[in-house]
Short mmCIF file of N, CA, C and O in Angstrom, two decimals:
data_model
loop_
_atom_site.label_atom_id
_atom_site.label_comp_id
_atom_site.label_asym_id
_atom_site.label_seq_id
_atom_site.Cartn_x
_atom_site.Cartn_y
_atom_site.Cartn_z
N MET A 1 159.93 219.37 -113.84
CA MET A 1 159.94 218.08 -113.21
C MET A 1 161.33 217.86 -112.62
O MET A 1 162.34 217.97 -113.29
N ALA A 2 161.38 217.56 -111.33
CA ALA A 2 162.65 217.37 -110.63
C ALA A 2 163.02 215.89 -110.64
O ALA A 2 162.18 215.03 -110.44
N LEU A 3 164.27 215.64 -110.89
CA LEU A 3 164.77 214.28 -110.86
C LEU A 3 165.35 213.99 -109.49
O LEU A 3 166.04 214.81 -108.90
N THR A 4 165.03 212.83 -108.99
CA THR A 4 165.59 212.44 -107.69
C THR A 4 166.47 211.23 -107.89
O THR A 4 166.18 210.35 -108.69
N ARG A 5 167.57 211.21 -107.18
CA ARG A 5 168.48 210.07 -107.23
C ARG A 5 168.42 209.35 -105.90
O ARG A 5 168.37 209.97 -104.84
N LYS A 6 168.45 208.06 -105.98
CA LYS A 6 168.47 207.25 -104.77
C LYS A 6 169.93 207.11 -104.34
O LYS A 6 170.77 206.65 -105.11
N VAL A 7 170.21 207.54 -103.14
CA VAL A 7 171.57 207.45 -102.61
C VAL A 7 171.65 206.21 -101.75
O VAL A 7 170.91 206.06 -100.79
N GLU A 8 172.52 205.30 -102.15
CA GLU A 8 172.68 204.07 -101.38
C GLU A 8 173.81 204.25 -100.37
O GLU A 8 174.88 204.73 -100.70
N THR A 9 173.51 203.85 -99.14
CA THR A 9 174.54 203.92 -98.11
C THR A 9 175.26 202.59 -98.06
O THR A 9 174.65 201.54 -98.23
N PRO A 10 176.56 202.61 -97.85
CA PRO A 10 177.30 201.35 -97.79
C PRO A 10 176.90 200.54 -96.55
O PRO A 10 176.63 201.09 -95.50
N VAL A 11 176.84 199.24 -96.72
CA VAL A 11 176.50 198.35 -95.61
C VAL A 11 177.73 198.23 -94.72
O VAL A 11 178.82 197.90 -95.18
N THR A 12 177.53 198.50 -93.46
CA THR A 12 178.64 198.40 -92.52
C THR A 12 178.78 196.96 -92.02
O THR A 12 177.85 196.15 -92.15
N LEU A 13 179.93 196.67 -91.47
CA LEU A 13 180.17 195.34 -90.91
C LEU A 13 179.17 195.05 -89.80
O LEU A 13 178.64 193.94 -89.70
N GLU A 14 178.87 196.04 -88.99
CA GLU A 14 177.91 195.87 -87.89
C GLU A 14 176.53 195.48 -88.42
O GLU A 14 175.89 194.57 -87.90
N GLN A 15 176.08 196.15 -89.48
CA GLN A 15 174.77 195.84 -90.05
C GLN A 15 174.75 194.43 -90.64
O GLN A 15 173.77 193.70 -90.50
N GLU A 16 175.83 194.06 -91.31
CA GLU A 16 175.89 192.73 -91.91
C GLU A 16 175.89 191.63 -90.85
O GLU A 16 175.21 190.61 -90.99
N LEU A 17 176.64 191.82 -89.77
CA LEU A 17 176.66 190.84 -88.69
C LEU A 17 175.30 190.72 -88.01
O LEU A 17 174.86 189.63 -87.67
N LEU A 18 174.64 191.85 -87.81
CA LEU A 18 173.31 191.85 -87.21
C LEU A 18 172.33 191.10 -88.10
O LEU A 18 171.57 190.25 -87.65
N ARG A 19 172.36 191.39 -89.38
CA ARG A 19 171.45 190.74 -90.33
C ARG A 19 171.70 189.23 -90.36
O ARG A 19 170.77 188.43 -90.34
N ARG A 20 172.96 188.84 -90.37
CA ARG A 20 173.30 187.42 -90.40
C ARG A 20 172.84 186.73 -89.11
O ARG A 20 172.33 185.62 -89.15
N GLY A 21 173.03 187.39 -87.97
CA GLY A 21 172.61 186.82 -86.70
C GLY A 21 171.11 186.63 -86.61
O GLY A 21 170.62 185.62 -86.12
N VAL A 22 170.37 187.60 -87.10
CA VAL A 22 168.91 187.50 -87.09
C VAL A 22 168.45 186.38 -88.01
O VAL A 22 167.57 185.60 -87.68
N ASP A 23 169.06 186.28 -89.19
CA ASP A 23 168.70 185.22 -90.13
C ASP A 23 168.98 183.85 -89.53
O ASP A 23 168.16 182.93 -89.64
N ASP A 24 170.13 183.69 -88.87
CA ASP A 24 170.47 182.40 -88.26
C ASP A 24 169.49 182.05 -87.15
O ASP A 24 169.08 180.91 -87.00
N ARG A 25 169.11 183.04 -86.36
CA ARG A 25 168.20 182.80 -85.24
C ARG A 25 166.82 182.39 -85.73
O ARG A 25 166.19 181.49 -85.18
N THR A 26 166.33 183.05 -86.78
CA THR A 26 164.99 182.73 -87.26
C THR A 26 164.93 181.37 -87.93
O THR A 26 163.90 180.72 -87.93
N LYS A 27 166.04 180.92 -88.51
CA LYS A 27 166.05 179.60 -89.14
C LYS A 27 166.01 178.48 -88.11
O LYS A 27 165.38 177.46 -88.31
N SER A 28 166.72 178.68 -87.00
CA SER A 28 166.82 177.62 -86.00
C SER A 28 165.79 177.71 -84.89
O SER A 28 165.64 176.78 -84.12
N SER A 29 165.09 178.81 -84.80
CA SER A 29 164.12 178.99 -83.72
C SER A 29 162.78 178.36 -84.03
O SER A 29 162.36 178.33 -85.19
N PRO A 30 162.11 177.88 -83.00
CA PRO A 30 160.76 177.33 -83.23
C PRO A 30 159.78 178.45 -83.55
O PRO A 30 159.96 179.59 -83.12
N ARG A 31 158.78 178.15 -84.33
CA ARG A 31 157.73 179.12 -84.67
C ARG A 31 156.39 178.55 -84.28
O ARG A 31 156.17 177.35 -84.34
N CYS A 32 155.50 179.43 -83.90
CA CYS A 32 154.13 179.02 -83.56
C CYS A 32 153.42 178.58 -84.84
O CYS A 32 153.50 179.27 -85.87
N ALA A 33 152.74 177.46 -84.78
CA ALA A 33 152.01 176.94 -85.95
C ALA A 33 150.81 177.81 -86.29
O ALA A 33 150.35 177.81 -87.43
N ASP A 34 150.30 178.57 -85.33
CA ASP A 34 149.11 179.37 -85.57
C ASP A 34 149.43 180.79 -86.04
O ASP A 34 148.93 181.23 -87.07
N CYS A 35 150.28 181.50 -85.32
CA CYS A 35 150.56 182.91 -85.66
C CYS A 35 151.90 183.11 -86.35
O CYS A 35 152.20 184.22 -86.78
N ARG A 36 152.72 182.06 -86.45
CA ARG A 36 154.03 182.08 -87.10
C ARG A 36 155.04 182.98 -86.38
O ARG A 36 156.08 183.33 -86.91
N ARG A 37 154.74 183.37 -85.16
CA ARG A 37 155.63 184.21 -84.38
C ARG A 37 156.73 183.36 -83.77
O ARG A 37 156.52 182.21 -83.41
N THR A 38 157.93 183.92 -83.67
CA THR A 38 159.02 183.26 -82.98
C THR A 38 158.91 183.59 -81.50
O THR A 38 159.01 184.77 -81.14
N PRO A 39 158.68 182.61 -80.64
CA PRO A 39 158.54 182.90 -79.21
C PRO A 39 159.84 183.46 -78.63
O PRO A 39 160.94 183.15 -79.08
N LEU A 40 159.70 184.29 -77.64
CA LEU A 40 160.84 184.93 -76.99
C LEU A 40 161.53 183.97 -76.02
O LEU A 40 160.92 183.01 -75.55
N VAL A 41 162.79 184.25 -75.74
CA VAL A 41 163.53 183.46 -74.76
C VAL A 41 162.82 183.58 -73.42
O VAL A 41 162.45 184.68 -72.99
N GLY A 42 162.58 182.45 -72.77
CA GLY A 42 161.88 182.44 -71.49
C GLY A 42 160.39 182.20 -71.63
O GLY A 42 159.70 181.95 -70.65
N GLU A 43 159.88 182.24 -72.84
CA GLU A 43 158.46 181.98 -73.08
C GLU A 43 158.23 180.48 -73.19
O GLU A 43 159.10 179.73 -73.62
N ARG A 44 157.06 180.03 -72.82
CA ARG A 44 156.73 178.61 -72.87
C ARG A 44 156.00 178.31 -74.18
O ARG A 44 155.13 179.05 -74.60
N VAL A 45 156.42 177.22 -74.85
CA VAL A 45 155.73 176.75 -76.05
C VAL A 45 155.15 175.38 -75.75
O VAL A 45 155.67 174.63 -74.93
N HIS A 46 154.05 175.07 -76.41
CA HIS A 46 153.33 173.82 -76.17
C HIS A 46 153.41 172.95 -77.42
O HIS A 46 153.19 173.44 -78.53
N ARG A 47 153.70 171.66 -77.22
CA ARG A 47 153.83 170.72 -78.32
C ARG A 47 152.59 169.82 -78.35
O ARG A 47 152.12 169.36 -77.32
N TYR A 48 152.07 169.58 -79.57
CA TYR A 48 150.87 168.76 -79.75
C TYR A 48 151.22 167.45 -80.42
O TYR A 48 152.33 167.27 -80.92
N GLU A 49 150.29 166.51 -80.44
CA GLU A 49 150.53 165.16 -80.96
C GLU A 49 151.03 165.16 -82.40
O GLU A 49 151.83 164.31 -82.77
N ASP A 50 150.57 166.10 -83.21
CA ASP A 50 150.99 166.14 -84.61
C ASP A 50 152.37 166.78 -84.79
O ASP A 50 152.85 166.92 -85.91
N GLY A 51 153.02 167.17 -83.69
CA GLY A 51 154.36 167.75 -83.76
C GLY A 51 154.38 169.26 -83.83
O GLY A 51 155.44 169.87 -83.78
N ARG A 52 153.24 169.88 -83.95
CA ARG A 52 153.18 171.34 -84.03
C ARG A 52 153.48 171.99 -82.69
O ARG A 52 153.17 171.44 -81.64
N LEU A 53 154.04 173.20 -82.78
CA LEU A 53 154.28 174.01 -81.59
C LEU A 53 153.29 175.16 -81.57
O LEU A 53 152.93 175.70 -82.61
N CYS A 54 152.88 175.53 -80.38
CA CYS A 54 151.93 176.63 -80.20
C CYS A 54 152.48 177.54 -79.11
O CYS A 54 152.90 177.06 -78.06
N CYS A 55 152.49 178.84 -79.36
CA CYS A 55 153.02 179.77 -78.36
C CYS A 55 152.01 179.97 -77.22
O CYS A 55 150.86 179.56 -77.31
N GLU A 56 152.48 180.62 -76.19
CA GLU A 56 151.65 180.86 -75.01
C GLU A 56 150.44 181.74 -75.34
O GLU A 56 149.37 181.60 -74.75
N LEU A 57 150.58 182.63 -76.31
CA LEU A 57 149.48 183.53 -76.68
C LEU A 57 148.37 182.80 -77.44
O LEU A 57 147.20 183.13 -77.30
N CYS A 58 148.74 181.82 -78.26
CA CYS A 58 147.76 181.10 -79.07
C CYS A 58 147.20 179.87 -78.37
O CYS A 58 146.22 179.28 -78.83
N ARG A 59 147.78 179.46 -77.28
CA ARG A 59 147.35 178.26 -76.55
C ARG A 59 145.86 178.28 -76.18
O ARG A 59 145.17 177.29 -76.37
N PRO A 60 145.32 179.40 -75.69
CA PRO A 60 143.88 179.40 -75.32
C PRO A 60 142.94 179.21 -76.52
O PRO A 60 141.78 178.87 -76.34
N LEU A 61 143.44 179.38 -77.74
CA LEU A 61 142.59 179.24 -78.93
C LEU A 61 142.40 177.78 -79.34
O LEU A 61 141.54 177.49 -80.15
N ARG A 62 143.19 176.89 -78.78
CA ARG A 62 143.10 175.47 -79.14
C ARG A 62 142.25 174.71 -78.12
O ARG A 62 142.31 174.98 -76.94
N ARG A 63 141.51 173.73 -78.61
CA ARG A 63 140.66 172.93 -77.73
C ARG A 63 141.40 171.74 -77.15
O ARG A 63 141.17 171.35 -76.02
N ASP A 64 142.28 171.13 -77.96
CA ASP A 64 142.97 169.92 -77.50
C ASP A 64 144.11 170.28 -76.56
O ASP A 64 144.66 171.37 -76.59
N GLU A 65 144.42 169.34 -75.71
CA GLU A 65 145.48 169.53 -74.72
C GLU A 65 146.84 169.21 -75.34
O GLU A 65 146.96 168.26 -76.12
N PRO A 66 147.87 169.97 -74.99
CA PRO A 66 149.20 169.66 -75.51
C PRO A 66 149.76 168.40 -74.84
O PRO A 66 149.38 168.06 -73.73
N VAL A 67 150.66 167.71 -75.55
CA VAL A 67 151.30 166.53 -74.98
C VAL A 67 152.49 166.93 -74.11
O VAL A 67 152.97 166.14 -73.31
N GLY A 68 152.95 168.16 -74.26
CA GLY A 68 154.05 168.64 -73.45
C GLY A 68 154.29 170.12 -73.68
O GLY A 68 153.73 170.71 -74.60
N SER A 69 155.08 170.69 -72.83
CA SER A 69 155.44 172.10 -73.00
C SER A 69 156.91 172.25 -72.61
O SER A 69 157.46 171.45 -71.85
N GLU A 70 157.54 173.26 -73.18
CA GLU A 70 158.96 173.49 -72.91
C GLU A 70 159.26 174.98 -72.91
O GLU A 70 158.51 175.77 -73.48
N LEU A 71 160.31 175.32 -72.26
CA LEU A 71 160.75 176.69 -72.16
C LEU A 71 161.69 176.99 -73.31
O LEU A 71 162.57 176.18 -73.63
N VAL A 72 161.53 178.15 -73.96
CA VAL A 72 162.43 178.55 -75.03
C VAL A 72 163.72 179.03 -74.39
O VAL A 72 163.71 179.92 -73.54
N LEU A 73 164.82 178.41 -74.78
CA LEU A 73 166.13 178.73 -74.21
C LEU A 73 166.91 179.63 -75.16
O LEU A 73 166.75 179.55 -76.38
N GLY A 74 167.77 180.45 -74.60
CA GLY A 74 168.61 181.32 -75.40
C GLY A 74 169.76 180.56 -76.04
O GLY A 74 170.08 179.43 -75.65
N SER A 75 170.40 181.17 -77.01
CA SER A 75 171.50 180.52 -77.73
C SER A 75 172.69 180.27 -76.82
O SER A 75 173.52 179.40 -77.09
N GLU A 76 172.80 181.01 -75.74
CA GLU A 76 173.94 180.85 -74.83
C GLU A 76 173.74 179.72 -73.83
O GLU A 76 174.65 179.38 -73.08
N HIS A 77 172.56 179.10 -73.83
CA HIS A 77 172.27 178.03 -72.88
C HIS A 77 173.24 176.87 -73.09
O HIS A 77 173.42 176.37 -74.20
N GLY A 78 173.89 176.44 -72.02
CA GLY A 78 174.84 175.35 -72.09
C GLY A 78 176.26 175.79 -72.38
O GLY A 78 177.17 174.98 -72.41
N HIS A 79 176.45 177.09 -72.61
CA HIS A 79 177.78 177.61 -72.92
C HIS A 79 178.29 178.54 -71.83
O HIS A 79 179.17 179.35 -72.08
N ALA A 80 177.75 178.42 -70.66
CA ALA A 80 178.15 179.30 -69.57
C ALA A 80 179.54 178.93 -69.06
O ALA A 80 179.95 177.78 -69.09
N VAL A 81 180.25 179.92 -68.58
CA VAL A 81 181.56 179.69 -67.98
C VAL A 81 181.34 179.40 -66.51
O VAL A 81 180.65 180.14 -65.81
N ARG A 82 181.91 178.30 -66.04
CA ARG A 82 181.74 177.93 -64.65
C ARG A 82 183.09 177.94 -63.96
O ARG A 82 184.09 177.47 -64.50
N ILE A 83 183.12 178.46 -62.75
CA ILE A 83 184.34 178.46 -61.97
C ILE A 83 184.46 177.08 -61.32
O ILE A 83 183.57 176.63 -60.61
N THR A 84 185.56 176.42 -61.60
CA THR A 84 185.73 175.07 -61.08
C THR A 84 186.67 175.03 -59.87
O THR A 84 186.66 174.08 -59.11
N ARG A 85 187.48 176.06 -59.70
CA ARG A 85 188.39 176.10 -58.58
C ARG A 85 188.58 177.53 -58.13
O ARG A 85 188.76 178.43 -58.94
N ALA A 86 188.53 177.77 -56.83
CA ALA A 86 188.69 179.11 -56.29
C ALA A 86 190.16 179.51 -56.36
O ALA A 86 191.06 178.69 -56.17
N ALA A 87 190.42 180.78 -56.63
CA ALA A 87 191.80 181.28 -56.67
C ALA A 87 192.38 181.33 -55.28
O ALA A 87 191.69 181.56 -54.28
N ALA A 88 193.68 181.08 -55.18
CA ALA A 88 194.35 181.06 -53.87
C ALA A 88 194.59 182.45 -53.33
O ALA A 88 194.67 183.41 -53.97
#
């Protein structure tokens, strides 16, 4: 009988930052009430009277009409650098 040892690789800074970024994004991102999927940036989500959100893929499965729809924006939205004066 052969014994196997589990070799653990050290977590790199890059992996930790990636994991933290994904966790932060999933906490603050809207989720579809039907499939629990996080809609992608640029995808349209539909809001219903009870406050639930429904993604574009699950929208045809619902009979009632949404009260509104909105575009999923990226985290960089509103943080763009704008040139205010041309260089001489």
